[in-house]
Amino acid sequence: MENALLKKYTPLLPGLGLSVSVAVLAKIVAIFLPDLGGATLAILFGIVLGNTFFKQEVLAVGTKFSESVLLEYSVVLLGFTVTFQTISHLGFNGLGYIITMMATVISATILIGKRLGFSDNMSTMMAGGNAVCGSSAIGAIAPSIGAKDDEKGQVITLVNLLGTVMMLTLPFLGTMLYGKDLLANSALLGGTLQSVGQVVAGASLINPETVSYAMLFKITRIIFLVVVVFVFQQRAQKQGTAQVQHLKKVSVPWYVIAFLSVCILNSCVKLPQFFNDGAHQIGTWFETIALAAIGLRLDFKKFMKEGLSFLTYGLLVGIVQTLAALVLIHLFRIG
């Protein structure tokens, strides 16, 4: 039993250890650079180190664990800082913004894909990945429309590249346009960025409170994943797309359910302050470690390997997403 556990977890140690070390370094430097903060420094240090000294394959398993699993737990712990009173700030305007934003991104992405000559399957996966939750959405959509593995892989790469660029640029655009407006900045990031990690990382470049609110917008998008997959499958069947499989059971990610459960508990029961403070501290460390791992895993060479048409597609979709968010934030009077 002990040998089995060692065999299972030993591969995690190099990458996990490096992620923790970068996070600790970021926290220490943040003492002297409080305006940047540990989260921002963690991802910046990770990007620099990951593209220079730490490219070894042995690190991949541990950094992937840090990026995904620890980030998921940090989202759950975020629920201890959110109540229904917090969620009520989003209101019907926030919900309307998310639904309209998703519909706009899906329609525009499919249209742009057709104009650039991409297959319907690739355009559909690109639309779902950008409108909902990145790679997770693509993985759920692909079998329901009969997409090939190579198509899925190409789109996942493009969506992640686009999300990375937007993650590093939108926080600065938001603060330039909205200043310190919490809801407007949160809607911009939570309503556009592709993955949970990108939302956390981008919002962390502003402040911790923006992380909480941006995640509310993001989780609302994730909850609609089942609806989006169902609509895409029905569309594929009507168009007579070959090899469409039966709709798989698509579940909402466990950490979204756990986040909502913790939020309900926190809203209904007055928890001891030390409990909330402890959850906040642990969640902050998990988040910082995860952001360090995201930086370490960001490979700039991938930006250069994709063809011009792929990069053009990503750029146009990113522009549409950003402009749509800015217009809809104004129309729905968010902030």
XYZ file of C-alpha atoms in Angstrom:
335
model
C 0.000 0.000 0.000
C 2.788 2.378 0.978
C 4.749 1.561 -2.177
C 1.647 2.176 -4.298
C 1.163 5.607 -2.741
C 4.821 6.477 -3.279
C 4.612 5.355 -6.894
C 1.490 7.451 -7.412
C 2.632 10.691 -5.795
C 6.411 10.739 -6.334
C 6.112 12.048 -9.935
C 4.230 15.069 -8.576
C 7.015 16.216 -6.280
C 9.432 17.994 -8.687
C 6.804 20.182 -10.346
C 4.771 20.690 -7.175
C 7.898 21.598 -5.232
C 8.944 24.101 -7.873
C 5.456 25.667 -7.928
C 5.481 26.024 -4.137
C 8.989 27.527 -4.235
C 7.968 30.115 -6.832
C 4.871 30.950 -4.760
C 6.971 31.431 -1.610
C 9.410 33.630 -3.518
C 6.501 35.710 -4.842
C 5.055 36.130 -1.341
C 8.411 37.297 0.012
C 9.019 39.769 -2.817
C 5.426 41.027 -2.424
C 6.392 42.333 1.030
C 8.617 44.859 -0.738
C 6.294 45.322 -3.741
C 2.817 45.344 -2.167
C 1.235 47.115 -5.142
C 1.962 44.085 -7.336
C 1.012 41.437 -4.783
C 1.964 37.775 -4.439
C -0.486 36.464 -7.036
C 0.751 38.772 -9.788
C 4.401 38.116 -8.961
C 3.806 34.352 -8.849
C 2.559 34.167 -12.418
C 5.212 36.611 -13.684
C 8.050 34.689 -11.997
C 6.561 31.457 -13.312
C 6.469 32.735 -16.903
C 10.095 33.905 -16.777
C 11.460 30.780 -15.069
C 9.337 28.373 -17.119
C 10.629 29.766 -20.396
C 14.276 29.912 -19.324
C 15.603 27.530 -16.667
C 12.759 25.105 -15.927
C 11.673 23.416 -19.159
C 12.381 19.860 -17.973
C 9.737 17.248 -18.763
C 9.933 15.824 -15.231
C 8.251 18.979 -13.930
C 5.126 18.619 -16.091
C 3.115 16.259 -13.864
C 3.556 18.342 -10.726
C 2.909 21.694 -12.355
C -0.212 20.297 -14.023
C -1.429 19.070 -10.616
C -0.728 22.471 -9.082
C -2.448 24.312 -11.921
C -5.595 22.200 -11.934
C -6.252 20.447 -8.608
C -4.982 23.161 -6.258
C -6.824 25.795 -8.248
C -10.044 23.798 -7.991
C -9.671 23.614 -4.208
C -8.969 27.336 -4.040
C -12.263 27.934 -5.882
C -14.107 25.808 -3.323
C -12.512 27.703 -0.431
C -13.509 30.939 -2.156
C -17.080 29.981 -1.271
C -16.367 30.867 2.360
C -15.936 34.511 1.311
C -19.180 34.631 -0.707
C -22.821 34.655 0.433
C -26.165 35.020 -1.304
C -25.975 38.694 -0.378
C -22.776 38.880 -2.443
C -24.363 37.048 -5.368
C -27.397 39.349 -5.233
C -25.118 42.193 -6.331
C -24.995 40.549 -9.780
C -28.793 40.603 -10.030
C -30.821 40.002 -13.168
C -28.604 42.421 -15.053
C -25.581 40.222 -14.353
C -27.440 37.108 -15.512
C -28.694 38.890 -18.613
C -25.173 40.053 -19.359
C -23.783 36.496 -19.174
C -26.512 34.946 -21.338
C -26.286 37.690 -23.980
C -22.496 37.569 -23.904
C -22.430 33.795 -24.437
C -24.945 33.958 -27.292
C -22.972 36.764 -28.964
C -19.625 34.974 -28.675
C -21.028 31.682 -29.981
C -22.728 33.291 -32.992
C -19.778 35.522 -33.889
C -17.176 32.772 -33.469
C -19.046 30.355 -35.739
C -19.552 33.086 -38.343
C -15.883 34.144 -38.285
C -14.789 30.501 -38.518
C -16.916 29.970 -41.622
C -15.572 33.115 -43.263
C -11.978 31.981 -42.620
C -12.671 28.516 -44.027
C -12.614 26.446 -40.833
C -14.781 23.340 -40.598
C -18.114 23.536 -38.823
C -16.843 21.215 -36.084
C -13.815 23.384 -35.382
C -15.882 26.577 -35.396
C -18.407 25.014 -33.028
C -15.739 23.854 -30.567
C -14.016 27.236 -30.766
C -17.349 28.908 -30.010
C -18.085 26.685 -27.017
C -14.566 26.896 -25.628
C -14.567 30.687 -25.675
C -18.155 31.158 -24.557
C -18.142 28.677 -21.660
C -15.009 27.256 -20.061
C -12.137 26.572 -22.421
C -10.742 23.057 -22.704
C -13.440 21.539 -20.458
C -16.198 22.769 -22.744
C -14.336 21.604 -25.866
C -13.873 18.155 -24.322
C -17.613 17.939 -23.637
C -18.718 19.326 -27.011
C -16.386 17.272 -29.245
C -18.080 13.835 -28.892
C -21.568 15.327 -29.124
C -20.866 16.758 -32.610
C -18.632 13.957 -33.896
C -15.414 16.002 -33.921
C -12.085 14.279 -34.599
C -9.299 14.152 -32.023
C -6.911 16.232 -34.128
C -9.575 18.916 -34.566
C -10.166 18.962 -30.824
C -6.450 19.251 -30.078
C -5.957 22.145 -32.482
C -8.878 24.106 -31.068
C -7.808 23.508 -27.458
C -4.369 24.904 -28.310
C -5.854 27.975 -29.987
C -8.326 28.670 -27.169
C -5.580 28.401 -24.556
C -3.311 30.736 -26.552
C -6.098 33.292 -26.885
C -7.008 32.977 -23.207
C -3.410 33.556 -22.173
C -3.148 36.764 -24.198
C -6.469 38.050 -22.836
C -5.519 37.051 -19.280
C -2.457 39.291 -19.442
C -4.113 42.262 -21.203
C -7.742 42.562 -20.040
C -6.945 43.457 -16.396
C -5.055 46.532 -17.597
C -7.804 47.441 -20.073
C -10.394 47.070 -17.307
C -8.583 49.275 -14.801
C -7.932 51.852 -17.527
C -11.631 52.030 -18.479
C -13.346 51.293 -15.162
C -10.787 52.299 -12.556
C -11.574 50.514 -9.300
C -15.176 49.610 -10.236
C -15.439 46.105 -8.790
C -18.435 44.781 -10.717
C -17.420 46.173 -14.108
C -13.895 44.732 -13.898
C -15.267 41.414 -12.615
C -17.807 41.210 -15.434
C -15.133 41.961 -18.026
C -12.820 39.185 -16.789
C -15.390 36.647 -15.589
C -17.493 37.100 -18.713
C -14.700 36.669 -21.260
C -11.701 34.650 -20.063
C -11.799 31.035 -21.146
C -10.665 28.925 -18.192
C -11.112 29.166 -14.434
C -7.343 29.515 -14.066
C -7.256 32.454 -16.460
C -10.077 34.188 -14.584
C -8.296 33.756 -11.253
C -4.957 34.828 -12.711
C -6.355 37.845 -14.566
C -8.474 39.041 -11.646
C -5.506 38.614 -9.302
C -3.691 41.263 -11.320
C -6.321 43.720 -10.011
C -7.119 42.674 -6.404
C -8.417 39.698 -4.362
C -11.986 41.027 -4.225
C -12.155 41.046 -8.008
C -11.230 37.345 -7.966
C -14.325 36.549 -5.883
C -16.744 38.494 -8.061
C -15.175 37.490 -11.374
C -15.573 33.858 -10.325
C -19.314 34.421 -9.809
C -19.625 35.516 -13.445
C -17.420 32.616 -14.555
C -19.317 29.974 -12.585
C -22.581 31.234 -14.068
C -21.117 30.540 -17.518
C -19.970 27.052 -16.480
C -23.441 26.148 -15.219
C -24.748 26.714 -18.763
C -22.327 24.105 -20.177
C -24.985 21.369 -20.283
C -27.340 23.634 -22.234
C -24.642 24.621 -24.738
C -23.601 21.006 -25.393
C -27.233 19.971 -25.908
C -27.877 22.845 -28.360
C -24.734 22.054 -30.351
C -25.650 18.375 -30.597
C -29.138 19.189 -31.854
C -27.634 21.596 -34.382
C -25.190 18.946 -35.623
C -27.964 16.393 -36.028
C -30.148 18.810 -37.991
C -27.230 19.546 -40.322
C -26.704 15.818 -40.812
C -23.147 15.819 -39.477
C -21.720 12.320 -39.766
C -20.582 10.252 -36.809
C -22.476 12.270 -34.221
C -22.570 10.222 -31.047
C -25.368 10.093 -28.532
C -25.233 12.909 -26.045
C -22.903 11.996 -23.265
C -23.749 12.751 -19.684
C -22.306 16.214 -19.194
C -21.892 17.182 -15.571
C -21.112 20.488 -13.965
C -17.541 20.362 -12.571
C -17.364 19.132 -8.972
C -15.702 22.292 -7.700
C -18.576 24.444 -8.997
C -21.064 22.304 -7.053
C -18.796 22.397 -3.983
C -18.403 26.192 -4.295
C -22.178 26.651 -4.407
C -22.658 24.250 -1.467
C -20.134 26.130 0.661
C -21.747 29.408 -0.372
C -25.162 28.115 0.777
C -23.678 26.969 4.083
C -21.940 30.307 4.577
C -25.201 32.142 3.837
C -27.371 30.068 6.184
C -25.026 29.479 9.115
C -22.800 32.012 10.846
C -19.455 30.246 10.809
C -16.716 31.065 13.344
C -14.433 33.836 12.147
C -11.306 31.722 12.518
C -12.878 29.159 10.187
C -13.461 31.743 7.455
C -10.038 33.292 8.002
C -8.365 29.871 7.792
C -10.191 29.001 4.574
C -9.161 32.350 3.122
C -5.496 31.871 4.016
C -5.319 28.312 2.683
C -7.236 29.266 -0.448
C -4.884 32.188 -1.081
C -1.848 29.904 -0.855
C -3.433 27.302 -3.142
C -4.265 30.073 -5.614
C -0.737 31.521 -5.529
C 0.835 28.089 -6.057
C -1.580 27.414 -8.927
C -0.763 30.760 -10.551
C 2.955 30.009 -10.279
C 2.282 26.686 -12.040
C 0.243 28.388 -14.761
C 3.197 30.659 -15.426
C 5.660 27.765 -15.419
C 3.534 25.880 -17.966
C 3.143 28.839 -20.344
C 5.267 28.007 -23.386
C 5.867 30.984 -25.666
C 7.056 28.653 -28.444
C 3.461 27.517 -28.948
C 2.573 31.026 -30.057
C 5.028 30.689 -32.912
C 4.056 27.193 -34.050
C 0.439 27.926 -35.020
C -0.336 28.965 -38.579
C -1.341 32.489 -39.599
C -4.980 31.536 -40.190
C -5.239 30.054 -36.683
C -3.709 33.130 -35.087
C -5.978 35.392 -37.162
C -9.024 33.413 -36.019
C -7.975 33.706 -32.384
C -7.232 37.422 -32.692
C -10.601 38.205 -34.309
C -12.531 36.168 -31.736
C -10.642 37.870 -28.915
C -11.458 41.312 -30.319
C -15.149 40.390 -30.683
C -15.290 39.019 -27.123
C -13.684 42.124 -25.678
C -15.828 44.602 -27.621
C -19.001 42.635 -26.852
C -18.167 42.643 -23.140
C -17.534 46.394 -23.103
C -20.799 47.138 -24.933
C -22.892 44.754 -22.817
C -21.419 45.970 -19.519
C -22.642 49.419 -20.544
C -26.054 48.238 -21.801
C -26.759 46.144 -18.696
C -25.448 48.910 -16.428
C -23.062 46.695 -14.541
C -20.931 48.596 -12.072
